[in-house]
JSON list of C-alpha atoms in Angstrom, two decimals:
[
{"chain": "A", "resi": 11, "resn": "ALA", "atom": "CA", "xyz": [5.03, -2.68, -16.02]},
{"chain": "A", "resi": 12, "resn": "GLN", "atom": "CA", "xyz": [6.42, -4.07, -12.81]},
{"chain": "A", "resi": 13, "resn": "SER", "atom": "CA", "xyz": [5.56, -7.07, -10.71]},
{"chain": "A", "resi": 14, "resn": "VAL", "atom": "CA", "xyz": [6.45, -8.18, -7.20]},
{"chain": "A", "resi": 15, "resn": "THR", "atom": "CA", "xyz": [6.73, -11.74, -5.92]},
{"chain": "A", "resi": 16, "resn": "GLN", "atom": "CA", "xyz": [6.75, -12.46, -2.22]},
{"chain": "A", "resi": 17, "resn": "LEU", "atom": "CA", "xyz": [7.91, -16.01, -2.06]},
{"chain": "A", "resi": 18, "resn": "ASP", "atom": "CA", "xyz": [6.33, -16.98, 1.25]},
{"chain": "A", "resi": 19, "resn": "SER", "atom": "CA", "xyz": [2.69, -16.42, 2.10]},
{"chain": "A", "resi": 20, "resn": "GLN", "atom": "CA", "xyz": [3.31, -17.23, 5.74]},
{"chain": "A", "resi": 21, "resn": "VAL", "atom": "CA", "xyz": [6.45, -17.33, 7.91]},
{"chain": "A", "resi": 22, "resn": "PRO", "atom": "CA", "xyz": [6.18, -18.81, 11.41]},
{"chain": "A", "resi": 23, "resn": "VAL", "atom": "CA", "xyz": [9.02, -17.99, 13.78]},
{"chain": "A", "resi": 24, "resn": "PHE", "atom": "CA", "xyz": [9.72, -18.11, 17.48]},
{"chain": "A", "resi": 25, "resn": "GLU", "atom": "CA", "xyz": [10.22, -14.96, 19.52]},
{"chain": "A", "resi": 26, "resn": "GLU", "atom": "CA", "xyz": [13.83, -13.66, 19.56]},
{"chain": "A", "resi": 27, "resn": "ALA", "atom": "CA", "xyz": [14.74, -15.69, 16.46]},
{"chain": "A", "resi": 28, "resn": "PRO", "atom": "CA", "xyz": [15.97, -13.98, 13.28]},
{"chain": "A", "resi": 29, "resn": "VAL", "atom": "CA", "xyz": [13.69, -13.70, 10.28]},
{"chain": "A", "resi": 30, "resn": "GLU", "atom": "CA", "xyz": [13.98, -12.98, 6.57]},
{"chain": "A", "resi": 31, "resn": "LEU", "atom": "CA", "xyz": [11.00, -12.17, 4.36]},
{"chain": "A", "resi": 32, "resn": "ARG", "atom": "CA", "xyz": [11.79, -12.57, 0.69]},
{"chain": "A", "resi": 33, "resn": "CYS", "atom": "CA", "xyz": [10.83, -10.24, -2.14]},
{"chain": "A", "resi": 34, "resn": "ASN", "atom": "CA", "xyz": [11.72, -10.35, -5.81]},
{"chain": "A", "resi": 35, "resn": "TYR", "atom": "CA", "xyz": [10.62, -7.87, -8.43]},
{"chain": "A", "resi": 36, "resn": "SER", "atom": "CA", "xyz": [10.67, -7.51, -12.16]},
{"chain": "A", "resi": 37, "resn": "SER", "atom": "CA", "xyz": [10.84, -4.25, -14.05]},
{"chain": "A", "resi": 38, "resn": "SER", "atom": "CA", "xyz": [12.23, -2.98, -17.33]},
{"chain": "A", "resi": 39, "resn": "VAL", "atom": "CA", "xyz": [13.21, 0.34, -15.77]},
{"chain": "A", "resi": 40, "resn": "SER", "atom": "CA", "xyz": [14.92, 1.51, -12.61]},
{"chain": "A", "resi": 41, "resn": "VAL", "atom": "CA", "xyz": [12.76, 1.26, -9.53]},
{"chain": "A", "resi": 42, "resn": "TYR", "atom": "CA", "xyz": [12.15, 2.44, -6.03]},
{"chain": "A", "resi": 43, "resn": "LEU", "atom": "CA", "xyz": [11.50, -0.29, -3.44]},
{"chain": "A", "resi": 44, "resn": "PHE", "atom": "CA", "xyz": [9.45, -0.30, -0.26]},
{"chain": "A", "resi": 45, "resn": "TRP", "atom": "CA", "xyz": [8.39, -2.52, 2.60]},
{"chain": "A", "resi": 46, "resn": "TYR", "atom": "CA", "xyz": [5.11, -1.82, 4.40]},
{"chain": "A", "resi": 47, "resn": "VAL", "atom": "CA", "xyz": [3.58, -3.49, 7.46]},
{"chain": "A", "resi": 48, "resn": "GLN", "atom": "CA", "xyz": [-0.13, -3.94, 8.09]},
{"chain": "A", "resi": 49, "resn": "TYR", "atom": "CA", "xyz": [-1.41, -4.79, 11.55]},
{"chain": "A", "resi": 50, "resn": "PRO", "atom": "CA", "xyz": [-4.90, -6.34, 11.85]},
{"chain": "A", "resi": 51, "resn": "ASN", "atom": "CA", "xyz": [-7.68, -3.95, 10.90]},
{"chain": "A", "resi": 52, "resn": "GLN", "atom": "CA", "xyz": [-5.26, -1.14, 10.17]},
{"chain": "A", "resi": 53, "resn": "GLY", "atom": "CA", "xyz": [-3.79, 0.63, 7.17]},
{"chain": "A", "resi": 54, "resn": "LEU", "atom": "CA", "xyz": [-0.26, 0.27, 5.92]},
{"chain": "A", "resi": 55, "resn": "GLN", "atom": "CA", "xyz": [2.78, 1.73, 7.63]},
{"chain": "A", "resi": 56, "resn": "LEU", "atom": "CA", "xyz": [6.08, 2.30, 5.87]},
{"chain": "A", "resi": 57, "resn": "LEU", "atom": "CA", "xyz": [8.93, 0.23, 7.33]},
{"chain": "A", "resi": 58, "resn": "LEU", "atom": "CA", "xyz": [11.68, 1.32, 4.98]},
{"chain": "A", "resi": 59, "resn": "LYS", "atom": "CA", "xyz": [12.43, 2.38, 1.43]},
{"chain": "A", "resi": 60, "resn": "TYR", "atom": "CA", "xyz": [15.22, 2.23, -1.11]},
{"chain": "A", "resi": 61, "resn": "LEU", "atom": "CA", "xyz": [15.44, 5.21, -3.44]},
{"chain": "A", "resi": 62, "resn": "SER", "atom": "CA", "xyz": [19.16, 5.35, -4.23]},
{"chain": "A", "resi": 63, "resn": "GLY", "atom": "CA", "xyz": [22.57, 5.13, -2.60]},
{"chain": "A", "resi": 64, "resn": "SER", "atom": "CA", "xyz": [23.53, 2.47, -0.09]},
{"chain": "A", "resi": 65, "resn": "THR", "atom": "CA", "xyz": [21.96, -0.88, -0.88]},
{"chain": "A", "resi": 66, "resn": "LEU", "atom": "CA", "xyz": [21.50, -1.67, 2.83]},
{"chain": "A", "resi": 67, "resn": "VAL", "atom": "CA", "xyz": [18.52, 0.23, 4.15]},
{"chain": "A", "resi": 68, "resn": "LYS", "atom": "CA", "xyz": [17.58, 0.48, 7.80]},
{"chain": "A", "resi": 69, "resn": "GLY", "atom": "CA", "xyz": [14.01, 1.09, 8.84]},
{"chain": "A", "resi": 70, "resn": "ILE", "atom": "CA", "xyz": [11.81, 1.35, 11.89]},
{"chain": "A", "resi": 71, "resn": "ASN", "atom": "CA", "xyz": [11.40, -1.30, 14.59]},
{"chain": "A", "resi": 72, "resn": "GLY", "atom": "CA", "xyz": [14.82, -2.83, 13.93]},
{"chain": "A", "resi": 73, "resn": "PHE", "atom": "CA", "xyz": [14.08, -3.97, 10.37]},
{"chain": "A", "resi": 74, "resn": "GLU", "atom": "CA", "xyz": [16.53, -3.68, 7.49]},
{"chain": "A", "resi": 75, "resn": "ALA", "atom": "CA", "xyz": [16.54, -4.67, 3.84]},
{"chain": "A", "resi": 76, "resn": "GLU", "atom": "CA", "xyz": [19.17, -5.11, 1.16]},
{"chain": "A", "resi": 77, "resn": "PHE", "atom": "CA", "xyz": [18.68, -4.15, -2.46]},
{"chain": "A", "resi": 78, "resn": "ASN", "atom": "CA", "xyz": [20.34, -6.60, -4.84]},
{"chain": "A", "resi": 79, "resn": "LYS", "atom": "CA", "xyz": [20.06, -5.35, -8.38]},
{"chain": "A", "resi": 80, "resn": "SER", "atom": "CA", "xyz": [21.61, -8.40, -10.05]},
{"chain": "A", "resi": 81, "resn": "GLN", "atom": "CA", "xyz": [19.15, -10.72, -8.30]},
{"chain": "A", "resi": 82, "resn": "THR", "atom": "CA", "xyz": [16.29, -8.20, -8.45]},
{"chain": "A", "resi": 83, "resn": "SER", "atom": "CA", "xyz": [15.61, -8.80, -4.78]},
{"chain": "A", "resi": 84, "resn": "PHE", "atom": "CA", "xyz": [14.82, -6.69, -1.74]},
{"chain": "A", "resi": 85, "resn": "HIS", "atom": "CA", "xyz": [14.65, -9.07, 1.20]},
{"chain": "A", "resi": 86, "resn": "LEU", "atom": "CA", "xyz": [13.56, -7.83, 4.63]},
{"chain": "A", "resi": 87, "resn": "ARG", "atom": "CA", "xyz": [15.40, -8.96, 7.75]},
{"chain": "A", "resi": 88, "resn": "LYS", "atom": "CA", "xyz": [15.26, -8.59, 11.50]},
{"chain": "A", "resi": 89, "resn": "PRO", "atom": "CA", "xyz": [17.85, -10.19, 13.80]},
{"chain": "A", "resi": 90, "resn": "SER", "atom": "CA", "xyz": [15.45, -10.81, 16.70]},
{"chain": "A", "resi": 91, "resn": "VAL", "atom": "CA", "xyz": [11.67, -10.67, 16.40]},
{"chain": "A", "resi": 92, "resn": "HIS", "atom": "CA", "xyz": [9.08, -9.85, 19.03]},
{"chain": "A", "resi": 93, "resn": "ILE", "atom": "CA", "xyz": [5.51, -11.02, 19.47]},
{"chain": "A", "resi": 94, "resn": "SER", "atom": "CA", "xyz": [4.42, -7.54, 18.46]},
{"chain": "A", "resi": 95, "resn": "ASP", "atom": "CA", "xyz": [5.98, -8.02, 15.00]},
{"chain": "A", "resi": 96, "resn": "THR", "atom": "CA", "xyz": [3.15, -10.39, 14.10]},
{"chain": "A", "resi": 97, "resn": "ALA", "atom": "CA", "xyz": [1.57, -8.71, 11.09]},
{"chain": "A", "resi": 98, "resn": "GLU", "atom": "CA", "xyz": [1.28, -8.80, 7.30]},
{"chain": "A", "resi": 99, "resn": "TYR", "atom": "CA", "xyz": [4.29, -7.46, 5.41]},
{"chain": "A", "resi": 100, "resn": "PHE", "atom": "CA", "xyz": [4.08, -6.11, 1.88]},
{"chain": "A", "resi": 101, "resn": "CYS", "atom": "CA", "xyz": [6.90, -5.46, -0.55]},
{"chain": "A", "resi": 102, "resn": "ALA", "atom": "CA", "xyz": [6.19, -2.79, -3.16]},
{"chain": "A", "resi": 103, "resn": "VAL", "atom": "CA", "xyz": [7.86, -1.24, -6.17]},
{"chain": "A", "resi": 104, "resn": "SER", "atom": "CA", "xyz": [7.38, 1.88, -8.24]},
{"chain": "A", "resi": 105, "resn": "ASP", "atom": "CA", "xyz": [9.22, 2.86, -11.36]},
{"chain": "A", "resi": 106, "resn": "MET", "atom": "CA", "xyz": [11.14, 6.09, -11.42]},
{"chain": "A", "resi": 107, "resn": "ASN", "atom": "CA", "xyz": [8.92, 7.52, -14.16]},
{"chain": "A", "resi": 108, "resn": "SER", "atom": "CA", "xyz": [5.66, 7.07, -12.27]},
{"chain": "A", "resi": 109, "resn": "GLY", "atom": "CA", "xyz": [6.93, 8.44, -9.00]},
{"chain": "A", "resi": 110, "resn": "TYR", "atom": "CA", "xyz": [6.29, 7.30, -5.48]},
{"chain": "A", "resi": 111, "resn": "SER", "atom": "CA", "xyz": [2.52, 7.18, -5.41]},
{"chain": "A", "resi": 112, "resn": "THR", "atom": "CA", "xyz": [1.83, 4.43, -7.92]},
{"chain": "A", "resi": 113, "resn": "LEU", "atom": "CA", "xyz": [3.04, 1.38, -6.09]},
{"chain": "A", "resi": 114, "resn": "THR", "atom": "CA", "xyz": [2.78, -2.22, -7.24]},
{"chain": "A", "resi": 115, "resn": "PHE", "atom": "CA", "xyz": [2.46, -4.50, -4.22]},
{"chain": "A", "resi": 116, "resn": "GLY", "atom": "CA", "xyz": [3.19, -8.14, -3.68]},
{"chain": "A", "resi": 117, "resn": "LYS", "atom": "CA", "xyz": [0.55, -10.42, -2.18]},
{"chain": "A", "resi": 118, "resn": "GLY", "atom": "CA", "xyz": [2.04, -10.12, 1.27]},
{"chain": "A", "resi": 119, "resn": "THR", "atom": "CA", "xyz": [3.76, -12.36, 3.81]},
{"chain": "A", "resi": 120, "resn": "MET", "atom": "CA", "xyz": [2.13, -13.07, 7.13]},
{"chain": "A", "resi": 121, "resn": "LEU", "atom": "CA", "xyz": [4.75, -13.11, 9.88]},
{"chain": "A", "resi": 122, "resn": "LEU", "atom": "CA", "xyz": [3.58, -15.22, 12.83]},
{"chain": "A", "resi": 123, "resn": "VAL", "atom": "CA", "xyz": [5.72, -14.85, 15.95]},
{"chain": "A", "resi": 124, "resn": "SER", "atom": "CA", "xyz": [5.05, -17.29, 18.75]},
{"chain": "A", "resi": 125, "resn": "PRO", "atom": "CA", "xyz": [6.50, -17.46, 22.29]},
{"chain": "B", "resi": 24, "resn": "ASP", "atom": "CA", "xyz": [-1.50, 16.31, 13.67]},
{"chain": "B", "resi": 25, "resn": "ALA", "atom": "CA", "xyz": [-4.18, 14.02, 12.30]},
{"chain": "B", "resi": 26, "resn": "GLY", "atom": "CA", "xyz": [-3.08, 11.44, 9.80]},
{"chain": "B", "resi": 27, "resn": "VAL", "atom": "CA", "xyz": [-5.08, 10.25, 6.84]},
{"chain": "B", "resi": 28, "resn": "THR", "atom": "CA", "xyz": [-8.72, 9.77, 7.81]},
{"chain": "B", "resi": 29, "resn": "GLN", "atom": "CA", "xyz": [-11.27, 7.74, 5.90]},
{"chain": "B", "resi": 30, "resn": "SER", "atom": "CA", "xyz": [-15.01, 7.32, 6.22]},
{"chain": "B", "resi": 31, "resn": "PRO", "atom": "CA", "xyz": [-17.01, 5.24, 6.62]},
{"chain": "B", "resi": 32, "resn": "THR", "atom": "CA", "xyz": [-14.94, 2.49, 8.22]},
{"chain": "B", "resi": 33, "resn": "HIS", "atom": "CA", "xyz": [-17.38, -0.26, 7.24]},
{"chain": "B", "resi": 34, "resn": "LEU", "atom": "CA", "xyz": [-20.35, -0.44, 4.94]},
{"chain": "B", "resi": 35, "resn": "ILE", "atom": "CA", "xyz": [-22.56, -3.02, 3.30]},
{"chain": "B", "resi": 36, "resn": "LYS", "atom": "CA", "xyz": [-24.16, -2.57, -0.10]},
{"chain": "B", "resi": 37, "resn": "THR", "atom": "CA", "xyz": [-26.05, -4.77, -2.53]},
{"chain": "B", "resi": 38, "resn": "ARG", "atom": "CA", "xyz": [-25.18, -5.52, -6.14]},
{"chain": "B", "resi": 39, "resn": "GLY", "atom": "CA", "xyz": [-26.00, -2.69, -8.52]},
{"chain": "B", "resi": 40, "resn": "GLN", "atom": "CA", "xyz": [-25.88, 0.03, -5.90]},
{"chain": "B", "resi": 41, "resn": "GLN", "atom": "CA", "xyz": [-23.46, 2.93, -5.82]},
{"chain": "B", "resi": 42, "resn": "VAL", "atom": "CA", "xyz": [-21.03, 3.85, -3.05]},
{"chain": "B", "resi": 43, "resn": "THR", "atom": "CA", "xyz": [-19.00, 6.93, -2.10]},
{"chain": "B", "resi": 44, "resn": "LEU", "atom": "CA", "xyz": [-15.94, 6.70, 0.13]},
{"chain": "B", "resi": 45, "resn": "ARG", "atom": "CA", "xyz": [-14.24, 9.74, 1.59]},
{"chain": "B", "resi": 46, "resn": "CYS", "atom": "CA", "xyz": [-10.66, 10.63, 2.50]},
{"chain": "B", "resi": 47, "resn": "SER", "atom": "CA", "xyz": [-8.98, 13.54, 4.23]},
{"chain": "B", "resi": 48, "resn": "PRO", "atom": "CA", "xyz": [-5.23, 13.67, 3.62]},
{"chain": "B", "resi": 49, "resn": "LYS", "atom": "CA", "xyz": [-2.56, 14.28, 6.19]},
{"chain": "B", "resi": 50, "resn": "SER", "atom": "CA", "xyz": [-1.94, 17.95, 6.90]},
{"chain": "B", "resi": 51, "resn": "GLY", "atom": "CA", "xyz": [0.45, 19.43, 4.34]},
{"chain": "B", "resi": 52, "resn": "HIS", "atom": "CA", "xyz": [-0.21, 16.75, 1.72]},
{"chain": "B", "resi": 53, "resn": "ASP", "atom": "CA", "xyz": [-1.74, 17.67, -1.63]},
{"chain": "B", "resi": 54, "resn": "THR", "atom": "CA", "xyz": [-1.75, 14.34, -3.48]},
{"chain": "B", "resi": 55, "resn": "VAL", "atom": "CA", "xyz": [-4.24, 11.55, -2.80]},
{"chain": "B", "resi": 56, "resn": "SER", "atom": "CA", "xyz": [-4.08, 8.00, -4.13]},
{"chain": "B", "resi": 57, "resn": "TRP", "atom": "CA", "xyz": [-6.65, 5.23, -3.79]},
{"chain": "B", "resi": 58, "resn": "TYR", "atom": "CA", "xyz": [-5.94, 1.52, -3.55]},
{"chain": "B", "resi": 59, "resn": "GLN", "atom": "CA", "xyz": [-8.17, -1.56, -3.46]},
{"chain": "B", "resi": 60, "resn": "GLN", "atom": "CA", "xyz": [-7.11, -4.47, -1.26]},
{"chain": "B", "resi": 61, "resn": "ALA", "atom": "CA", "xyz": [-9.09, -7.64, -1.81]},
{"chain": "B", "resi": 62, "resn": "LEU", "atom": "CA", "xyz": [-9.01, -10.31, 0.89]},
{"chain": "B", "resi": 63, "resn": "GLY", "atom": "CA", "xyz": [-5.65, -12.08, 0.95]},
{"chain": "B", "resi": 64, "resn": "GLN", "atom": "CA", "xyz": [-4.13, -9.79, -1.67]},
{"chain": "B", "resi": 65, "resn": "GLY", "atom": "CA", "xyz": [-1.85, -6.81, -1.75]},
{"chain": "B", "resi": 66, "resn": "PRO", "atom": "CA", "xyz": [-3.27, -3.37, -2.46]},
{"chain": "B", "resi": 67, "resn": "GLN", "atom": "CA", "xyz": [-3.88, -2.45, -6.12]},
{"chain": "B", "resi": 68, "resn": "PHE", "atom": "CA", "xyz": [-3.55, 1.11, -7.38]},
{"chain": "B", "resi": 69, "resn": "ILE", "atom": "CA", "xyz": [-6.82, 2.64, -8.57]},
{"chain": "B", "resi": 70, "resn": "PHE", "atom": "CA", "xyz": [-5.95, 6.28, -9.29]},
{"chain": "B", "resi": 71, "resn": "GLN", "atom": "CA", "xyz": [-4.18, 9.37, -8.04]},
{"chain": "B", "resi": 72, "resn": "TYR", "atom": "CA", "xyz": [-5.46, 12.94, -7.69]},
{"chain": "B", "resi": 73, "resn": "TYR", "atom": "CA", "xyz": [-3.45, 16.13, -7.67]},
{"chain": "B", "resi": 74, "resn": "GLU", "atom": "CA", "xyz": [-4.68, 19.70, -8.21]},
{"chain": "B", "resi": 75, "resn": "GLU", "atom": "CA", "xyz": [-8.23, 18.34, -8.43]},
{"chain": "B", "resi": 76, "resn": "GLU", "atom": "CA", "xyz": [-7.44, 16.23, -11.48]},
{"chain": "B", "resi": 77, "resn": "GLU", "atom": "CA", "xyz": [-6.91, 12.51, -12.01]},
{"chain": "B", "resi": 78, "resn": "ARG", "atom": "CA", "xyz": [-3.22, 12.23, -12.84]},
{"chain": "B", "resi": 79, "resn": "GLN", "atom": "CA", "xyz": [-2.63, 8.50, -13.05]},
{"chain": "B", "resi": 80, "resn": "ARG", "atom": "CA", "xyz": [-4.94, 5.52, -13.23]},
{"chain": "B", "resi": 81, "resn": "GLY", "atom": "CA", "xyz": [-4.52, 1.82, -12.70]},
{"chain": "B", "resi": 82, "resn": "ASN", "atom": "CA", "xyz": [-6.32, -0.99, -14.46]},
{"chain": "B", "resi": 83, "resn": "PHE", "atom": "CA", "xyz": [-9.83, -0.35, -13.13]},
{"chain": "B", "resi": 84, "resn": "PRO", "atom": "CA", "xyz": [-13.05, 0.11, -15.11]},
{"chain": "B", "resi": 85, "resn": "ASP", "atom": "CA", "xyz": [-14.84, 3.42, -15.53]},
{"chain": "B", "resi": 86, "resn": "ARG", "atom": "CA", "xyz": [-17.27, 2.38, -12.80]},
{"chain": "B", "resi": 87, "resn": "PHE", "atom": "CA", "xyz": [-14.56, 3.63, -10.49]},
{"chain": "B", "resi": 88, "resn": "SER", "atom": "CA", "xyz": [-14.35, 7.41, -10.43]},
{"chain": "B", "resi": 89, "resn": "GLY", "atom": "CA", "xyz": [-13.07, 10.01, -8.07]},
{"chain": "B", "resi": 90, "resn": "HIS", "atom": "CA", "xyz": [-12.89, 13.61, -7.16]},
{"chain": "B", "resi": 91, "resn": "GLN", "atom": "CA", "xyz": [-10.53, 15.90, -5.30]},
{"chain": "B", "resi": 92, "resn": "PHE", "atom": "CA", "xyz": [-11.73, 19.06, -3.61]},
{"chain": "B", "resi": 93, "resn": "PRO", "atom": "CA", "xyz": [-9.88, 22.38, -3.18]},
{"chain": "B", "resi": 94, "resn": "ASN", "atom": "CA", "xyz": [-9.01, 21.41, 0.40]},
{"chain": "B", "resi": 95, "resn": "TYR", "atom": "CA", "xyz": [-7.26, 18.28, -1.03]},
{"chain": "B", "resi": 96, "resn": "SER", "atom": "CA", "xyz": [-9.80, 15.84, 0.39]},
{"chain": "B", "resi": 97, "resn": "SER", "atom": "CA", "xyz": [-11.01, 13.19, -2.00]},
{"chain": "B", "resi": 98, "resn": "GLU", "atom": "CA", "xyz": [-13.89, 10.86, -2.78]},
{"chain": "B", "resi": 99, "resn": "LEU", "atom": "CA", "xyz": [-13.93, 7.49, -4.47]},
{"chain": "B", "resi": 100, "resn": "ASN", "atom": "CA", "xyz": [-17.18, 6.52, -6.22]},
{"chain": "B", "resi": 101, "resn": "VAL", "atom": "CA", "xyz": [-18.04, 3.07, -7.43]},
{"chain": "B", "resi": 102, "resn": "ASN", "atom": "CA", "xyz": [-21.14, 2.55, -9.56]},
{"chain": "B", "resi": 103, "resn": "ALA", "atom": "CA", "xyz": [-23.05, -0.63, -10.38]},
{"chain": "B", "resi": 104, "resn": "LEU", "atom": "CA", "xyz": [-21.41, -2.57, -7.58]},
{"chain": "B", "resi": 105, "resn": "LEU", "atom": "CA", "xyz": [-20.37, -6.15, -8.20]},
{"chain": "B", "resi": 106, "resn": "LEU", "atom": "CA", "xyz": [-19.68, -8.87, -5.65]},
{"chain": "B", "resi": 107, "resn": "GLY", "atom": "CA", "xyz": [-16.02, -8.64, -6.66]},
{"chain": "B", "resi": 108, "resn": "ASP", "atom": "CA", "xyz": [-15.85, -5.03, -5.49]},
{"chain": "B", "resi": 109, "resn": "SER", "atom": "CA", "xyz": [-15.90, -6.27, -1.90]},
{"chain": "B", "resi": 110, "resn": "ALA", "atom": "CA", "xyz": [-12.56, -5.14, -0.49]},
{"chain": "B", "resi": 111, "resn": "LEU", "atom": "CA", "xyz": [-10.72, -2.78, 1.81]},
{"chain": "B", "resi": 112, "resn": "TYR", "atom": "CA", "xyz": [-10.32, 0.58, 0.08]},
{"chain": "B", "resi": 113, "resn": "LEU", "atom": "CA", "xyz": [-7.24, 2.44, 1.19]},
{"chain": "B", "resi": 114, "resn": "CYS", "atom": "CA", "xyz": [-6.55, 6.11, 0.75]},
{"chain": "B", "resi": 115, "resn": "ALA", "atom": "CA", "xyz": [-2.97, 7.37, 0.84]},
{"chain": "B", "resi": 116, "resn": "SER", "atom": "CA", "xyz": [-1.65, 10.90, 0.79]},
{"chain": "B", "resi": 117, "resn": "SER", "atom": "CA", "xyz": [1.73, 12.43, 0.07]},
{"chain": "B", "resi": 118, "resn": "PRO", "atom": "CA", "xyz": [3.34, 15.75, -0.71]},
{"chain": "B", "resi": 119, "resn": "ARG", "atom": "CA", "xyz": [3.62, 16.11, -4.48]},
{"chain": "B", "resi": 120, "resn": "GLU", "atom": "CA", "xyz": [7.34, 15.77, -4.75]},
{"chain": "B", "resi": 121, "resn": "SER", "atom": "CA", "xyz": [8.06, 13.53, -1.80]},
{"chain": "B", "resi": 122, "resn": "GLY", "atom": "CA", "xyz": [8.48, 9.82, -1.46]},
{"chain": "B", "resi": 123, "resn": "GLU", "atom": "CA", "xyz": [6.46, 8.51, 1.42]},
{"chain": "B", "resi": 124, "resn": "LEU", "atom": "CA", "xyz": [2.82, 7.51, 1.18]},
{"chain": "B", "resi": 125, "resn": "PHE", "atom": "CA", "xyz": [0.79, 7.75, 4.37]},
{"chain": "B", "resi": 126, "resn": "PHE", "atom": "CA", "xyz": [-2.14, 5.35, 4.43]},
{"chain": "B", "resi": 127, "resn": "GLY", "atom": "CA", "xyz": [-5.45, 5.62, 6.20]},
{"chain": "B", "resi": 128, "resn": "GLU", "atom": "CA", "xyz": [-7.02, 2.66, 7.97]},
{"chain": "B", "resi": 129, "resn": "GLY", "atom": "CA", "xyz": [-9.34, 2.01, 5.08]},
{"chain": "B", "resi": 130, "resn": "SER", "atom": "CA", "xyz": [-13.02, 1.59, 4.34]},
{"chain": "B", "resi": 131, "resn": "ARG", "atom": "CA", "xyz": [-14.18, -2.00, 4.25]},
{"chain": "B", "resi": 132, "resn": "LEU", "atom": "CA", "xyz": [-16.88, -2.48, 1.63]},
{"chain": "B", "resi": 133, "resn": "THR", "atom": "CA", "xyz": [-18.99, -5.63, 1.53]},
{"chain": "B", "resi": 134, "resn": "VAL", "atom": "CA", "xyz": [-21.21, -6.17, -1.50]},
{"chain": "B", "resi": 135, "resn": "LEU", "atom": "CA", "xyz": [-24.01, -8.71, -1.06]}
]
């Protein structure tokens, strides 16, 4: 079984500042890693995913994440945020045996961008 | 190309009742997964359907059941509703062998 810990429930930041949303996971097997974003009253949208290869993954809307196997982390970063980035962000993991559909999610981090 | 569509968007039920939620997958997708997202929590995997059969199941009681139709659409049924079943129910679809889940906007169930 896997688990995901998102260390911050809420991250306030000013517009144009950099941001990092932290995610740690635990698993006894190799995993796939994902970041999803959820805007108010909407479903989840995939930001980026790590399946294999380069540990630095670039996603949509200027976001990127780095997979660190030794620290079992997959932190999400953006160098300059916009007001429109205000949303809930979820880190998720699936093990390579279960495939991509059975994701275990963290509790989410609310990113609050203010002017 | 329509994405994943779910109905109804909102509904209110009372304890003990039964509910059916519906999902149409994105065009070209044959696998449907259901997730429950309680308020302030991340989504939790309920089950996955492929070729009209339940393939994987999360830690949910038998009160939660589903069905997939030949056109790949799916239903989630919950019997004997409890207050704790109040949540946003998300449907996600994917091609069988591919990596990205596409989520619908969800059905928000309130149990009174």
